[in-house]
PDB file of N, CA and C in Angstrom:
ATOM      1  N   LEU T   1     -10.756  72.189  62.721  1.00  0.00           N
ATOM      2  CA  LEU T   1     -10.409  73.530  63.172  1.00  0.00           C
ATOM      3  C   LEU T   1     -10.129  74.440  61.988  1.00  0.00           C
ATOM      4  N   SER T   2     -10.488  75.668  62.160  1.00  0.00           N
ATOM      5  CA  SER T   2     -10.162  76.620  61.103  1.00  0.00           C
ATOM      6  C   SER T   2      -8.675  76.954  61.177  1.00  0.00           C
ATOM      7  N   ALA T   3      -8.170  77.509  60.109  1.00  0.00           N
ATOM      8  CA  ALA T   3      -6.752  77.880  60.075  1.00  0.00           C
ATOM      9  C   ALA T   3      -6.435  78.918  61.141  1.00  0.00           C
ATOM     10  N   VAL T   4      -7.333  79.856  61.349  1.00  0.00           N
ATOM     11  CA  VAL T   4      -7.105  80.903  62.359  1.00  0.00           C
ATOM     12  C   VAL T   4      -7.080  80.283  63.750  1.00  0.00           C
ATOM     13  N   ARG T   5      -8.026  79.419  64.047  1.00  0.00           N
ATOM     14  CA  ARG T   5      -8.074  78.772  65.368  1.00  0.00           C
ATOM     15  C   ARG T   5      -6.845  77.899  65.579  1.00  0.00           C
ATOM     16  N   GLY T   6      -6.412  77.213  64.555  1.00  0.00           N
ATOM     17  CA  GLY T   6      -5.202  76.392  64.648  1.00  0.00           C
ATOM     18  C   GLY T   6      -3.983  77.244  64.951  1.00  0.00           C
ATOM     19  N   ALA T   7      -3.896  78.398  64.307  1.00  0.00           N
ATOM     20  CA  ALA T   7      -2.773  79.312  64.556  1.00  0.00           C
ATOM     21  C   ALA T   7      -2.831  79.863  65.975  1.00  0.00           C
ATOM     22  N   GLU T   8      -4.030  80.168  66.456  1.00  0.00           N
ATOM     23  CA  GLU T   8      -4.189  80.651  67.828  1.00  0.00           C
ATOM     24  C   GLU T   8      -3.737  79.609  68.832  1.00  0.00           C
ATOM     25  N   LEU T   9      -4.132  78.359  68.614  1.00  0.00           N
ATOM     26  CA  LEU T   9      -3.734  77.273  69.519  1.00  0.00           C
ATOM     27  C   LEU T   9      -2.230  77.054  69.489  1.00  0.00           C
ATOM     28  N   ALA T  10      -1.639  77.104  68.309  1.00  0.00           N
ATOM     29  CA  ALA T  10      -0.190  76.927  68.192  1.00  0.00           C
ATOM     30  C   ALA T  10       0.550  78.049  68.912  1.00  0.00           C
ATOM     31  N   ALA T  11       0.069  79.269  68.781  1.00  0.00           N
ATOM     32  CA  ALA T  11       0.700  80.415  69.463  1.00  0.00           C
ATOM     33  C   ALA T  11       0.573  80.276  70.971  1.00  0.00           C
ATOM     34  N   ALA T  12      -0.580  79.833  71.445  1.00  0.00           N
ATOM     35  CA  ALA T  12      -0.779  79.641  72.882  1.00  0.00           C
ATOM     36  C   ALA T  12       0.131  78.553  73.423  1.00  0.00           C
ATOM     37  N   GLU T  13       0.283  77.458  72.674  1.00  0.00           N
ATOM     38  CA  GLU T  13       1.170  76.377  73.098  1.00  0.00           C
ATOM     39  C   GLU T  13       2.623  76.846  73.147  1.00  0.00           C
ATOM     40  N   GLN T  14       3.035  77.619  72.158  1.00  0.00           N
ATOM     41  CA  GLN T  14       4.403  78.151  72.142  1.00  0.00           C
ATOM     42  C   GLN T  14       4.631  79.094  73.317  1.00  0.00           C
ATOM     43  N   ALA T  15       3.662  79.925  73.618  1.00  0.00           N
ATOM     44  CA  ALA T  15       3.784  80.850  74.757  1.00  0.00           C
ATOM     45  C   ALA T  15       3.905  80.071  76.064  1.00  0.00           C
ATOM     46  N   GLU T  16       3.161  79.000  76.196  1.00  0.00           N
ATOM     47  CA  GLU T  16       3.228  78.172  77.401  1.00  0.00           C
ATOM     48  C   GLU T  16       4.591  77.491  77.530  1.00  0.00           C
ATOM     49  N   ARG T  17       5.120  76.971  76.427  1.00  0.00           N
ATOM     50  CA  ARG T  17       6.456  76.357  76.449  1.00  0.00           C
ATOM     51  C   ARG T  17       7.518  77.379  76.836  1.00  0.00           C
ATOM     52  N   THR T  18       7.434  78.559  76.272  1.00  0.00           N
ATOM     53  CA  THR T  18       8.397  79.618  76.584  1.00  0.00           C
ATOM     54  C   THR T  18       8.323  79.991  78.053  1.00  0.00           C
ATOM     55  N   ALA T  19       7.133  80.118  78.592  1.00  0.00           N
ATOM     56  CA  ALA T  19       6.960  80.454  80.007  1.00  0.00           C
ATOM     57  C   ALA T  19       7.559  79.374  80.899  1.00  0.00           C
ATOM     58  N   ARG T  20       7.374  78.108  80.539  1.00  0.00           N
ATOM     59  CA  ARG T  20       7.954  77.011  81.338  1.00  0.00           C
ATOM     60  C   ARG T  20       9.472  77.064  81.321  1.00  0.00           C
ATOM     61  N   VAL T  21      10.055  77.319  80.161  1.00  0.00           N
ATOM     62  CA  VAL T  21      11.519  77.413  80.061  1.00  0.00           C
ATOM     63  C   VAL T  21      12.024  78.565  80.923  1.00  0.00           C
ATOM     64  N   LEU T  22      11.403  79.715  80.806  1.00  0.00           N
ATOM     65  CA  LEU T  22      11.844  80.879  81.572  1.00  0.00           C
ATOM     66  C   LEU T  22      11.697  80.653  83.072  1.00  0.00           C
ATOM     67  N   ASP T  23      10.662  79.960  83.477  1.00  0.00           N
ATOM     68  CA  ASP T  23      10.471  79.707  84.904  1.00  0.00           C
ATOM     69  C   ASP T  23      11.471  78.706  85.469  1.00  0.00           C
ATOM     70  N   HIS T  24      12.137  77.949  84.618  1.00  0.00           N
ATOM     71  CA  HIS T  24      13.098  76.964  85.099  1.00  0.00           C
ATOM     72  C   HIS T  24      14.546  77.351  84.862  1.00  0.00           C
ATOM     73  N   THR T  25      14.770  78.549  84.373  1.00  0.00           N
ATOM     74  CA  THR T  25      16.140  79.017  84.205  1.00  0.00           C
ATOM     75  C   THR T  25      16.612  79.668  85.499  1.00  0.00           C
ATOM     76  N   ALA T  26      17.907  79.628  85.737  1.00  0.00           N
ATOM     77  CA  ALA T  26      18.459  80.211  86.962  1.00  0.00           C
ATOM     78  C   ALA T  26      18.702  81.711  86.820  1.00  0.00           C
ATOM     79  N   LEU T  27      18.477  82.239  85.629  1.00  0.00           N
ATOM     80  CA  LEU T  27      18.708  83.663  85.390  1.00  0.00           C
ATOM     81  C   LEU T  27      17.441  84.476  85.611  1.00  0.00           C
ATOM     82  N   CYS T  28      17.620  85.703  86.041  1.00  0.00           N
ATOM     83  CA  CYS T  28      16.500  86.629  86.198  1.00  0.00           C
ATOM     84  C   CYS T  28      16.063  87.097  84.815  1.00  0.00           C
ATOM     85  N   VAL T  29      14.786  86.902  84.500  1.00  0.00           N
ATOM     86  CA  VAL T  29      14.245  87.361  83.225  1.00  0.00           C
ATOM     87  C   VAL T  29      13.021  88.229  83.519  1.00  0.00           C
ATOM     88  N   ILE T  30      13.095  89.469  83.067  1.00  0.00           N
ATOM     89  CA  ILE T  30      11.985  90.408  83.223  1.00  0.00           C
ATOM     90  C   ILE T  30      11.600  90.856  81.823  1.00  0.00           C
ATOM     91  N   THR T  31      10.317  90.828  81.519  1.00  0.00           N
ATOM     92  CA  THR T  31       9.856  91.285  80.213  1.00  0.00           C
ATOM     93  C   THR T  31       9.128  92.615  80.369  1.00  0.00           C
ATOM     94  N   PHE T  32       9.253  93.435  79.335  1.00  0.00           N
ATOM     95  CA  PHE T  32       8.679  94.780  79.343  1.00  0.00           C
ATOM     96  C   PHE T  32       7.895  95.019  78.064  1.00  0.00           C
ATOM     97  N   ASP T  33       6.927  95.914  78.142  1.00  0.00           N
ATOM     98  CA  ASP T  33       6.236  96.320  76.918  1.00  0.00           C
ATOM     99  C   ASP T  33       6.992  97.486  76.285  1.00  0.00           C
ATOM    100  N   ARG T  34       6.473  98.027  75.227  1.00  0.00           N
ATOM    101  CA  ARG T  34       7.155  99.112  74.510  1.00  0.00           C
ATOM    102  C   ARG T  34       7.324 100.379  75.333  1.00  0.00           C
ATOM    103  N   ASP T  35       6.482 100.540  76.337  1.00  0.00           N
ATOM    104  CA  ASP T  35       6.555 101.736  77.187  1.00  0.00           C
ATOM    105  C   ASP T  35       7.456 101.533  78.403  1.00  0.00           C
ATOM    106  N   GLY T  36       8.075 100.362  78.505  1.00  0.00           N
ATOM    107  CA  GLY T  36       8.960 100.083  79.625  1.00  0.00           C
ATOM    108  C   GLY T  36       8.248  99.536  80.853  1.00  0.00           C
ATOM    109  N   LEU T  37       6.972  99.211  80.740  1.00  0.00           N
ATOM    110  CA  LEU T  37       6.205  98.655  81.855  1.00  0.00           C
ATOM    111  C   LEU T  37       6.449  97.148  81.923  1.00  0.00           C
ATOM    112  N   VAL T  38       6.674  96.642  83.122  1.00  0.00           N
ATOM    113  CA  VAL T  38       6.933  95.208  83.298  1.00  0.00           C
ATOM    114  C   VAL T  38       5.689  94.416  82.903  1.00  0.00           C
ATOM    115  N   THR T  39       5.900  93.398  82.077  1.00  0.00           N
ATOM    116  CA  THR T  39       4.809  92.506  81.704  1.00  0.00           C
ATOM    117  C   THR T  39       4.950  91.138  82.361  1.00  0.00           C
ATOM    118  N   GLY T  40       6.154  90.815  82.860  1.00  0.00           N
ATOM    119  CA  GLY T  40       6.350  89.532  83.521  1.00  0.00           C
ATOM    120  C   GLY T  40       7.729  89.423  84.131  1.00  0.00           C
ATOM    121  N   ILE T  41       7.843  88.507  85.083  1.00  0.00           N
ATOM    122  CA  ILE T  41       9.120  88.212  85.733  1.00  0.00           C
ATOM    123  C   ILE T  41       9.118  86.728  86.073  1.00  0.00           C
ATOM    124  N   ASN T  42      10.231  86.064  85.836  1.00  0.00           N
ATOM    125  CA  ASN T  42      10.274  84.627  86.101  1.00  0.00           C
ATOM    126  C   ASN T  42      10.565  84.351  87.582  1.00  0.00           C
ATOM    127  N   ARG T  43      10.540  83.079  87.955  1.00  0.00           N
ATOM    128  CA  ARG T  43      10.731  82.686  89.365  1.00  0.00           C
ATOM    129  C   ARG T  43      12.093  83.110  89.903  1.00  0.00           C
ATOM    130  N   ALA T  44      13.140  82.934  89.092  1.00  0.00           N
ATOM    131  CA  ALA T  44      14.482  83.324  89.548  1.00  0.00           C
ATOM    132  C   ALA T  44      14.529  84.830  89.806  1.00  0.00           C
ATOM    133  N   GLY T  45      13.905  85.608  88.952  1.00  0.00           N
ATOM    134  CA  GLY T  45      13.858  87.050  89.148  1.00  0.00           C
ATOM    135  C   GLY T  45      13.112  87.423  90.415  1.00  0.00           C
ATOM    136  N   GLN T  46      12.048  86.709  90.698  1.00  0.00           N
ATOM    137  CA  GLN T  46      11.287  86.972  91.924  1.00  0.00           C
ATOM    138  C   GLN T  46      12.136  86.676  93.163  1.00  0.00           C
ATOM    139  N   ARG T  47      12.895  85.581  93.101  1.00  0.00           N
ATOM    140  CA  ARG T  47      13.761  85.242  94.233  1.00  0.00           C
ATOM    141  C   ARG T  47      14.887  86.261  94.394  1.00  0.00           C
ATOM    142  N   MET T  48      15.544  86.600  93.283  1.00  0.00           N
ATOM    143  CA  MET T  48      16.685  87.513  93.342  1.00  0.00           C
ATOM    144  C   MET T  48      16.299  88.925  93.786  1.00  0.00           C
ATOM    145  N   LEU T  49      15.176  89.402  93.289  1.00  0.00           N
ATOM    146  CA  LEU T  49      14.765  90.779  93.564  1.00  0.00           C
ATOM    147  C   LEU T  49      13.804  90.899  94.741  1.00  0.00           C
ATOM    148  N   ARG T  50      13.349  89.743  95.219  1.00  0.00           N
ATOM    149  CA  ARG T  50      12.422  89.686  96.350  1.00  0.00           C
ATOM    150  C   ARG T  50      11.117  90.432  96.083  1.00  0.00           C
ATOM    151  N   TYR T  51      10.620  90.237  94.879  1.00  0.00           N
ATOM    152  CA  TYR T  51       9.316  90.759  94.466  1.00  0.00           C
ATOM    153  C   TYR T  51       8.476  89.590  93.993  1.00  0.00           C
ATOM    154  N   GLN T  52       7.185  89.664  94.204  1.00  0.00           N
ATOM    155  CA  GLN T  52       6.260  88.720  93.611  1.00  0.00           C
ATOM    156  C   GLN T  52       5.866  89.264  92.239  1.00  0.00           C
ATOM    157  N   ALA T  53       5.507  88.388  91.327  1.00  0.00           N
ATOM    158  CA  ALA T  53       5.112  88.825  89.990  1.00  0.00           C
ATOM    159  C   ALA T  53       3.977  89.845  90.061  1.00  0.00           C
ATOM    160  N   SER T  54       3.050  89.630  90.978  1.00  0.00           N
ATOM    161  CA  SER T  54       1.909  90.548  91.100  1.00  0.00           C
ATOM    162  C   SER T  54       2.319  91.945  91.566  1.00  0.00           C
ATOM    163  N   GLU T  55       3.490  92.056  92.181  1.00  0.00           N
ATOM    164  CA  GLU T  55       3.965  93.358  92.644  1.00  0.00           C
ATOM    165  C   GLU T  55       4.613  94.172  91.531  1.00  0.00           C
ATOM    166  N   VAL T  56       5.110  93.506  90.502  1.00  0.00           N
ATOM    167  CA  VAL T  56       5.837  94.224  89.460  1.00  0.00           C
ATOM    168  C   VAL T  56       5.098  94.288  88.125  1.00  0.00           C
ATOM    169  N   ALA T  57       4.418  93.215  87.743  1.00  0.00           N
ATOM    170  CA  ALA T  57       3.753  93.171  86.437  1.00  0.00           C
ATOM    171  C   ALA T  57       2.655  94.228  86.364  1.00  0.00           C
ATOM    172  N   GLY T  58       2.809  95.119  85.394  1.00  0.00           N
ATOM    173  CA  GLY T  58       1.824  96.180  85.211  1.00  0.00           C
ATOM    174  C   GLY T  58       1.956  97.334  86.179  1.00  0.00           C
ATOM    175  N   ARG T  59       2.947  97.266  87.082  1.00  0.00           N
ATOM    176  CA  ARG T  59       3.085  98.294  88.120  1.00  0.00           C
ATOM    177  C   ARG T  59       4.439  98.994  88.109  1.00  0.00           C
ATOM    178  N   MET T  60       5.481  98.293  87.690  1.00  0.00           N
ATOM    179  CA  MET T  60       6.818  98.874  87.709  1.00  0.00           C
ATOM    180  C   MET T  60       7.314  99.074  86.283  1.00  0.00           C
ATOM    181  N   ARG T  61       8.234 100.016  86.144  1.00  0.00           N
ATOM    182  CA  ARG T  61       8.824 100.316  84.845  1.00  0.00           C
ATOM    183  C   ARG T  61      10.310  99.958  84.869  1.00  0.00           C
ATOM    184  N   TYR T  62      10.885  99.918  83.691  1.00  0.00           N
ATOM    185  CA  TYR T  62      12.297  99.602  83.527  1.00  0.00           C
ATOM    186  C   TYR T  62      13.166 100.444  84.445  1.00  0.00           C
ATOM    187  N   LEU T  63      12.925 101.732  84.473  1.00  0.00           N
ATOM    188  CA  LEU T  63      13.762 102.638  85.261  1.00  0.00           C
ATOM    189  C   LEU T  63      13.656 102.384  86.759  1.00  0.00           C
ATOM    190  N   ASP T  64      12.594 101.745  87.211  1.00  0.00           N
ATOM    191  CA  ASP T  64      12.447 101.427  88.645  1.00  0.00           C
ATOM    192  C   ASP T  64      13.496 100.426  89.116  1.00  0.00           C
ATOM    193  N   PHE T  65      14.097  99.703  88.187  1.00  0.00           N
ATOM    194  CA  PHE T  65      15.106  98.700  88.549  1.00  0.00           C
ATOM    195  C   PHE T  65      16.530  99.239  88.532  1.00  0.00           C
ATOM    196  N   LEU T  66      16.697 100.466  88.111  1.00  0.00           N
ATOM    197  CA  LEU T  66      18.033 101.078  88.031  1.00  0.00           C
ATOM    198  C   LEU T  66      18.301 101.933  89.255  1.00  0.00           C
ATOM    199  N   ASP T  67      19.585 102.050  89.609  1.00  0.00           N
ATOM    200  CA  ASP T  67      19.982 103.002  90.635  1.00  0.00           C
ATOM    201  C   ASP T  67      19.742 104.398  90.082  1.00  0.00           C
ATOM    202  N   ALA T  68      19.507 105.347  90.965  1.00  0.00           N
ATOM    203  CA  ALA T  68      19.256 106.735  90.534  1.00  0.00           C
ATOM    204  C   ALA T  68      20.403 107.254  89.674  1.00  0.00           C
ATOM    205  N   ASP T  69      21.649 106.893  90.003  1.00  0.00           N
ATOM    206  CA  ASP T  69      22.799 107.351  89.237  1.00  0.00           C
ATOM    207  C   ASP T  69      22.829 106.736  87.837  1.00  0.00           C
ATOM    208  N   GLU T  70      22.311 105.523  87.699  1.00  0.00           N
ATOM    209  CA  GLU T  70      22.321 104.858  86.397  1.00  0.00           C
ATOM    210  C   GLU T  70      21.289 105.445  85.458  1.00  0.00           C
ATOM    211  N   GLY T  71      20.174 105.900  85.994  1.00  0.00           N
ATOM    212  CA  GLY T  71      19.098 106.436  85.173  1.00  0.00           C
ATOM    213  C   GLY T  71      19.359 107.836  84.654  1.00  0.00           C
ATOM    214  N   ALA T  72      20.375 108.497  85.207  1.00  0.00           N
ATOM    215  CA  ALA T  72      20.651 109.892  84.821  1.00  0.00           C
ATOM    216  C   ALA T  72      21.416 109.972  83.527  1.00  0.00           C
TER     217      ALA T  72
END
């Protein structure tokens, strides 16, 4: 393997391990991009907020999770 391909595989493996850990934690974890758009939500977050990942990822923003009074 080339050094670049090896680094790509290592990064992919690390991302998979991180996703498994987050999916097995009892805490709600939501990830966002720099613009505040949801990029992911773990299983606990889906249960607590009653959203499926497909409903929030790429569709909701950080401010969508706040009460109107909190966002002001």
